[in-house]
Amino acid sequence: MLVVMQQGAGEPQIQAVIDRLVEMGFTVHRSTGVLHTVLGGVGPPECYAQFDPADFEVMEGVKECHRIVSPYKLANRHFRPQGTIVRVGDVCIGGPHVVVMAGPCSVENRQQIDECARIVAESGAQILRGGAFKPRSSPYSFQGLALMRDAAARHGLLMVSEVMDASQIPLLMKYSDILQVGARNMQNFNLLREVGGVGKPVLLKRGIAATIEELLLAAEYVMTGGNYNVILCERGIRTFETATRNTMDVSAIPVVKKLSHLPIAGDPSHGTGRRDMVLPLARAAVAAGADALLVEVHPDPDHALSDGAQTLTPRLFAEMMQQVRAIAAAVGRAA
Amino acid sequence: MLVVMQQGAGEPQIQAVIDRLVEMGFTVHRSTGVLHTVLGGVGPPECYAQFDPADFEVMEGVKECHRIVSPYKLANRHFRPQGTIVRVGDVCIGGPHVVVMAGPCSVENRQQIDECARIVAESGAQILRGGAFKPRSSPYSFQGLALMRDAAARHGLLMVSEVMDASQIPLLMKYSDILQVGARNMQNFNLLREVGGVGKPVLLKRGIAATIEELLLAAEYVMTGGNYNVILCERGIRTFETATRNTMDVSAIPVVKKLSHLPIAGDPSHGTGRRDMVLPLARAAVAAGADALLVEVHPDPDHALSDGAQTLTPRLFAEMMQQVRAIAAAVGRAA
Amino acid sequence: MLVVMQQGAGEPQIQAVIDRLVEMGFTVHRSTGVLHTVLGGVGPPECYAQFDPADFEVMEGVKECHRIVSPYKLANRHFRPQGTIVRVGDVCIGGPHVVVMAGPCSVENRQQIDECARIVAESGAQILRGGAFKPRSSPYSFQGLALMRDAAARHGLLMVSEVMDASQIPLLMKYSDILQVGARNMQNFNLLREVGGVGKPVLLKRGIAATIEELLLAAEYVMTGGNYNVILCERGIRTFETATRNTMDVSAIPVVKKLSHLPIAGDPSHGTGRRDMVLPLARAAVAAGADALLVEVHPDPDHALSDGAQTLTPRLFAEMMQQVRAIAAAVGRAA
Amino acid sequence: MLVVMQQGAGEPQIQAVIDRLVEMGFTVHRSTGVLHTVLGGVGPPECYAQFDPADFEVMEGVKECHRIVSPYKLANRHFRPQGTIVRVGDVCIGGPHVVVMAGPCSVENRQQIDECARIVAESGAQILRGGAFKPRSSPYSFQGLALMRDAAARHGLLMVSEVMDASQIPLLMKYSDILQVGARNMQNFNLLREVGGVGKPVLLKRGIAATIEELLLAAEYVMTGGNYNVILCERGIRTFETATRNTMDVSAIPVVKKLSHLPIAGDPSHGTGRRDMVLPLARAAVAAGADALLVEVHPDPDHALSDGAQTLTPRLFAEMMQQVRAIAAAVGRAA
């Protein structure tokens, strides 16, 4: 941890910073330069946990403050330089295979979810995705999950579904193989803590205004609870461009690979918001190194309950699977 | 609702759009131009509720699609052209008085919250703010709220506190005069629906990546439940600029005034993230027409449990109140 | 062109809009709905040229205004549905081959640029890129261009170099095969008009805060001068994310393909600003459909005059070329 | 300058960084922590000039790199802690008076610019603004400037006009009191260097995607040429919000005040792009501490040659001047 004092900062200002660092438990090293005095603090992990650079940057005479020690440790690549492979049933995410999770935005009825599962399985994908809790329904309904479980089982698929609230965890644990934490809940620390205590993998989606560092901090929060099976997911950020609903930050994929050992998926459906952009961005994500894809597909997207504009038709999905296989092969992987 | 077809769109493409509009319940008017065919749809409110322009923009041959009817009705200025005044006890928000809500980020203990209340009251503010639920604490703890209520009462203040989860509503209803919905929950539709059913005013904060239209849609969601006492709050959006933690969108204040009848507050603490920027932005917000301010103040910000960097000292808060009074007077209001 | 009046707009307000449209040369169709009156204007191209929706949106009683006719015509895909292939010598950009343009940020001396050209040619790229005008140097120096021309010729390459000012056009015309307009000049309309009048292809880079529509409008400006050989280039936009210098908007590639017939290149060097992110983003750009790549390579990037951090070493460049070839093959192209 | 090595960085990686720093002229201090090795470099100014943190951040084993010494010196508040007052004739910008510069976007003809000058003078503003060079006109036309000079003189005003190209400087020097560098040219280093060598004040506008630090670096560039009379101007940045054309970053005003001694103006016309938002944002800018305002006014905005939507009518301008005077008084200044 480093505090750089402003040019001309007075001794009382410097001393106030030193006092505060010492009070927090840091040992302080002072280095007096021609222009700037720099204070370096070293201490036990507890010191860093409560340390916020902004608190020092508003002190009198301080120019800037840098956290040197990475704010995430368990999610850091140094923790597992060889990378993490998340195992779900017989599927491995983070290994040589690019895993595809696909399905409708919402489970609508038995026939629809079964038909979705059939499409997903026929094209060779491994995991069925789908939302079982409609925001407006009772938090105690579970029918969607049961229907989805049946459909997945019938077609030999695993399944992933979103947990929107800590109270839904028991149900999800019963039915789903992976628990998805959505973009809007990426900083719902209560929920993150709860899924950190369960024994199933978590798919953690990046918030539309979250930096990559914040995504890794959210993962850290889950891992602190003991659950190391976290799969990250890039699904588009909000920028000034309006041609696509979000701007899919494809570079987040290799950046995460460099900073963390966790596998990362790309979601070109939410990443673009447009069905006609899903295929090129699915290819781009895999080319950039994504370990998995999350895509929306529906037998009849124009009549889907939600997200129709970004949902693939069965034909487009089959085409995507073929293209993704070709790209995966080109980067030395299978799909 | 208008669908503009691409130049050269074929008759089957046009017909597919017409069919889908009719299927949704719209009556369609077709206008054939030299370059573009434009389809206008008119229908009962139910049609619009399920209408998403994106669904049409991915159809073959479609150039663009516009929702003509505003997606919010109750929050629209046309609903109450004279503007809404939210009454809380004897305080009116949205009237000639600029109301100041101030207090710590978190309630820490009896002495701290009482001291905060004293500071807030002495400088002439009317409402005590403070967070009672620490994200990590049990959702059933209520001690913070009770302490806050006591402190507010002792110093003749009303109070506002955040509800982070629907399960906390009963407690908030018991202790707080206003229920705050935080920026991260602005699109938590479950929570919005629940606070729409209560009999107390709601302070709804703009998400850091939310457009003004999305803020008004969130308000609409609350109002649909029957609770029309919504106070909006601008608290900074995320941009590429890093000199401040967020970029406070001061223009959101007059934009909301034009589009909606609801009162709007400015939060220069979260809006800037820096104690030394709170005063100029508090002045700017009031100058731009804000009906209220939400600011963080603490007897000893450097030792505050959270948000210290953006929290005012008692001296700065007193100074802010004086400046805000001068600006309020300059725009024909009191503070 | 459509003007939607606010709910409750009065007859004098409606009439004022009609009058202004008529004054501009539009024929106006009025459609009175239950809630909104919509005014549609049709007219000759001159009307649209001077039409700015913002001018109407500030008129009394107006809710919103949409330009229906696309603001670009020559750059529009409808103008050449089959797509444009830009021919430079025996190289075709926009055809089945993915073309690679590579070289240093700046020409430094004869030996450096020759060495660069050798590296570029050996790995199988076709075009040498490099900046000959240092911002601080005299606008009449031409030595860099001559050195670059020699190096390109010796190694059987074509060349592209940036024109920073209209006064440099004659020199560029003498030495370079393609004239590059940089991101900062994307809306320098004087320069765009001038390169619109020359007989060589133009490589037009997207500004860091420019929308895709603005990029196409800039291309339109060049094409209006008669030069239809425009190659667009995505090179990263500015967002809140700081892990990469810019956020490369990979989705801009398929979006441009849909909206326009012009070929588009990707620049992963500027797109990421980091050498270690160039390879994955080069792969992603080609996977998404890019017709060309623009990358920086230098025999010794750590001692390059500029842009060292984002410049590839010869070894990384050779690796990139191999990877790009594999991806190109996977999308049915050659590289 | 500080380089923080990654956890586990090897000795050869550390040595490579040290070697490069030494090669650049830095004296290196090495500090070995439990987790991270930190290398501090101190050296003469020339070292810093060529130092780019990005160059080090891509080196093997480097975690992050910070420039400690501010990249701008002359523009830094430490250079003139008391602040700079730019004198233009008898007008002082940066002193107790809030100066208003107003006029049309473009000079259209003698009558129009004279009428504008009359409106500006009558309401008590001091400086006439206006664009004399239409982008499409010959760079040697000067008529607009002469007409503007006459109009300003007749009404006792000073004038400011934009220089779009170094070749226009002689003409601007002849006619205008202040040379404006527009947002699109904020990083046109050739132009910045040229206006750094002239004897008249420069009004430097922030680019729509420029950080405050980049704005100060651009000012530094001008000042390095010897011209210390630089007035900065906040005029809106590009964000995801579309309700206003740009998002006026009002907090940039107090941030600049803290970081620099240069005066700063606010431009609510470009800052919002909407006539109906100019007044509240003009008030906000002055409340936040702006030293000057730049606004567009025209006798008949609906028929203005350009920027009509954001241009005030004479009546609105008079109203704005009154409001601005009240706000200026409230912050202890005159207007």
Coordinates of C-alpha atoms in Angstrom, one line a residue, chain B residues 88-323:
Chain B
V88 CA -43.6 13.1 5.3
G89 CA -44.8 14.2 8.7
D90 CA -44.7 18.0 8.4
V91 CA -42.0 18.0 5.8
C92 CA -42.9 18.5 2.1
I93 CA -40.6 17.2 -0.6
G94 CA -41.3 18.8 -4.0
G95 CA -42.6 22.0 -2.7
P96 CA -40.8 25.4 -2.2
H97 CA -38.5 24.1 0.5
V98 CA -35.3 22.2 -0.4
V99 CA -35.2 19.3 2.1
V100 CA -31.9 18.0 3.4
M101 CA -31.5 14.3 4.5
A102 CA -28.2 13.7 6.2
G103 CA -26.5 11.2 8.4
P104 CA -23.9 8.4 8.5
C105 CA -23.5 5.7 5.9
S106 CA -24.0 3.1 8.7
V107 CA -25.5 3.2 12.1
E108 CA -22.7 2.1 14.4
N109 CA -23.9 2.5 18.0
R110 CA -26.2 4.6 20.1
Q111 CA -23.7 7.4 20.7
Q112 CA -22.6 7.7 17.1
I113 CA -26.1 7.9 15.7
D114 CA -27.3 10.3 18.4
E115 CA -24.3 12.6 17.7
C116 CA -25.1 12.4 14.0
A117 CA -28.7 13.4 14.6
R118 CA -27.6 16.3 16.8
I119 CA -25.3 17.6 14.0
V120 CA -28.0 17.2 11.4
A121 CA -30.6 18.9 13.4
E122 CA -28.4 21.8 14.6
S123 CA -27.5 22.7 11.1
G124 CA -31.2 22.9 10.2
A125 CA -31.7 19.7 8.2
Q126 CA -35.0 17.8 8.5
I127 CA -34.4 14.1 7.9
L128 CA -31.8 11.7 9.4
R129 CA -30.5 9.1 6.9
G130 CA -28.5 6.0 7.8
G131 CA -28.0 2.3 6.9
A132 CA -29.2 -0.1 9.6
F133 CA -28.6 -3.4 7.9
K134 CA -25.0 -4.2 7.3
P135 CA -24.9 -6.5 4.3
R136 CA -23.2 -9.1 6.5
S137 CA -25.5 -9.0 9.4
S138 CA -28.6 -11.1 10.1
P139 CA -31.6 -9.9 8.2
Y140 CA -33.6 -10.0 11.4
S141 CA -31.5 -7.6 13.4
F142 CA -33.4 -4.4 14.1
Q143 CA -31.3 -2.7 16.7
G144 CA -29.8 -0.2 14.2
L145 CA -33.3 0.9 13.2
A146 CA -34.4 1.3 16.8
L147 CA -31.3 3.3 17.7
M148 CA -31.9 5.5 14.7
R149 CA -35.5 6.1 15.5
D150 CA -34.6 7.1 19.0
A151 CA -31.9 9.5 17.8
A152 CA -34.2 11.1 15.2
A153 CA -37.0 11.5 17.8
R154 CA -34.7 13.1 20.4
H155 CA -33.6 15.7 17.8
G156 CA -36.9 16.3 16.2
L157 CA -36.0 14.7 12.9
L158 CA -37.8 12.3 10.5
M159 CA -35.8 9.4 9.2
V160 CA -35.0 7.5 6.0
S161 CA -33.3 4.1 5.8
E162 CA -32.6 1.5 3.1
V163 CA -34.6 -1.6 2.5
M164 CA -32.4 -4.2 0.9
D165 CA -34.7 -7.1 0.7
A166 CA -38.5 -7.5 0.7
S167 CA -38.2 -9.4 4.0
Q168 CA -37.0 -6.2 5.7
I169 CA -40.1 -4.2 4.8
P170 CA -42.1 -4.9 8.0
L171 CA -39.2 -3.6 10.1
L172 CA -38.7 -0.6 8.0
M173 CA -42.4 0.2 8.1
K174 CA -42.2 0.1 11.9
Y175 CA -39.2 2.4 12.3
S176 CA -38.6 4.5 9.2
D177 CA -40.6 7.4 7.7
I178 CA -39.2 6.9 4.2
L179 CA -38.1 3.6 2.6
Q180 CA -35.0 3.9 0.5
V181 CA -34.4 1.6 -2.5
G182 CA -30.7 1.7 -3.3
A183 CA -29.0 2.1 -6.6
R184 CA -28.2 -1.6 -6.8
N185 CA -31.8 -2.5 -6.3
M186 CA -33.3 0.0 -8.8
Q187 CA -34.2 -2.9 -11.1
N188 CA -35.1 -5.4 -8.4
F189 CA -38.6 -5.7 -9.6
N190 CA -39.7 -7.9 -6.8
L191 CA -38.6 -5.3 -4.2
L192 CA -40.2 -2.5 -6.3
R193 CA -43.5 -4.3 -6.4
E194 CA -43.4 -4.9 -2.6
V195 CA -42.7 -1.2 -1.7
G196 CA -45.5 -0.3 -4.2
G197 CA -47.9 -1.8 -1.7
V198 CA -46.9 0.0 1.4
G199 CA -48.2 3.2 2.8
K200 CA -45.0 5.1 3.2
P201 CA -42.9 7.2 0.8
V202 CA -40.2 5.6 -1.2
L203 CA -36.8 7.2 -2.1
L204 CA -35.7 5.5 -5.3
K205 CA -32.0 5.9 -6.3
R206 CA -30.8 5.8 -9.9
G207 CA -28.6 2.8 -10.7
I208 CA -25.0 3.7 -11.8
A209 CA -25.7 2.3 -15.3
A210 CA -29.4 3.2 -15.5
T211 CA -30.8 5.7 -18.0
I212 CA -33.2 8.3 -16.8
E213 CA -36.0 6.5 -18.7
E214 CA -35.1 3.3 -16.8
L215 CA -35.3 5.3 -13.5
L216 CA -38.8 6.5 -14.4
L217 CA -39.8 2.9 -15.4
A218 CA -38.7 1.7 -12.0
A219 CA -40.8 4.5 -10.4
E220 CA -43.7 3.4 -12.6
Y221 CA -43.3 -0.1 -11.2
V222 CA -43.7 1.2 -7.6
M223 CA -46.6 3.4 -8.5
T224 CA -48.5 0.6 -10.3
G225 CA -48.7 -0.9 -6.8
G226 CA -50.6 2.1 -5.6
N227 CA -47.8 4.0 -3.9
Y228 CA -47.5 7.3 -5.6
N229 CA -45.2 8.9 -3.0
V230 CA -42.0 8.3 -4.9
I231 CA -38.9 10.6 -4.5
L232 CA -36.3 10.0 -7.2
C233 CA -32.6 10.5 -6.5
E234 CA -29.6 11.2 -8.9
R235 CA -26.4 9.8 -7.3
G236 CA -23.9 9.6 -10.1
I237 CA -23.4 7.3 -13.1
R238 CA -20.4 5.3 -14.3
T239 CA -18.4 6.9 -17.1
F240 CA -14.8 6.8 -18.3
E241 CA -13.8 9.7 -16.0
T242 CA -11.9 8.5 -12.9
A243 CA -11.2 11.8 -11.1
T244 CA -14.5 11.2 -9.2
R245 CA -15.9 7.8 -8.2
N246 CA -19.0 8.4 -10.3
T247 CA -20.0 11.2 -12.6
M248 CA -22.9 13.1 -11.1
D249 CA -25.4 13.7 -13.9
V250 CA -26.7 17.1 -12.7
S251 CA -28.7 17.5 -15.9
A252 CA -30.8 14.5 -14.9
I253 CA -32.5 16.8 -12.4
P254 CA -34.1 19.2 -15.0
V255 CA -34.7 16.3 -17.4
V256 CA -36.7 14.5 -14.7
K257 CA -38.5 17.7 -13.9
K258 CA -39.6 17.9 -17.6
L259 CA -40.5 14.2 -18.0
S260 CA -42.1 13.5 -14.7
H261 CA -44.1 15.1 -11.9
L262 CA -42.1 13.3 -9.2
P263 CA -39.7 15.2 -6.9
I264 CA -36.0 14.5 -7.3
A265 CA -33.1 14.6 -4.9
G266 CA -29.4 14.9 -5.5
D267 CA -26.8 12.8 -3.6
P268 CA -23.4 14.6 -4.0
S269 CA -21.8 12.1 -1.6
H270 CA -22.2 9.1 -3.8
G271 CA -22.3 11.3 -6.8
T272 CA -18.6 12.3 -6.4
G273 CA -17.2 9.8 -3.8
R274 CA -15.0 12.5 -2.5
R275 CA -15.6 14.7 0.6
D276 CA -13.9 17.7 -1.1
M277 CA -16.3 17.7 -4.0
V278 CA -19.6 17.4 -2.0
L279 CA -20.1 21.1 -1.4
P280 CA -19.8 22.3 -5.0
L281 CA -22.0 19.5 -6.2
A282 CA -24.6 20.1 -3.5
R283 CA -24.8 23.7 -4.6
A284 CA -25.0 22.6 -8.3
A285 CA -27.8 20.2 -7.6
V286 CA -29.9 22.8 -5.9
A287 CA -29.1 25.4 -8.5
A288 CA -30.3 22.9 -11.2
G289 CA -33.6 22.5 -9.4
A290 CA -33.2 19.6 -6.9
D291 CA -36.0 19.3 -4.4
A292 CA -33.9 17.6 -1.8
L293 CA -30.3 16.6 -1.0
L294 CA -29.0 13.3 0.5
V295 CA -25.6 13.7 2.1
E296 CA -23.4 11.7 4.4
V297 CA -22.1 13.3 7.6
H298 CA -20.3 11.7 10.6
P299 CA -18.8 13.1 13.7
D300 CA -15.5 11.5 12.7
P301 CA -15.5 10.4 9.1
D302 CA -12.0 9.1 9.2
H303 CA -13.2 6.4 11.6
A304 CA -16.6 5.8 10.0
L305 CA -17.4 2.2 9.4
S306 CA -18.0 2.8 5.7
D307 CA -17.9 5.4 3.0
G308 CA -15.5 7.6 5.0
A309 CA -14.0 9.2 2.0
Q310 CA -17.2 10.8 0.9
T311 CA -18.6 11.6 4.3
L312 CA -18.6 15.3 5.5
T313 CA -17.2 16.4 8.8
P314 CA -19.7 18.3 11.1
R315 CA -17.9 21.6 10.1
L316 CA -18.2 20.9 6.4
F317 CA -21.8 19.9 6.8
A318 CA -22.6 23.2 8.6
E319 CA -20.8 25.1 5.8
M320 CA -22.8 23.1 3.2
M321 CA -26.1 24.0 4.8
Q322 CA -25.2 27.7 4.7
Q323 CA -24.2 27.5 1.1

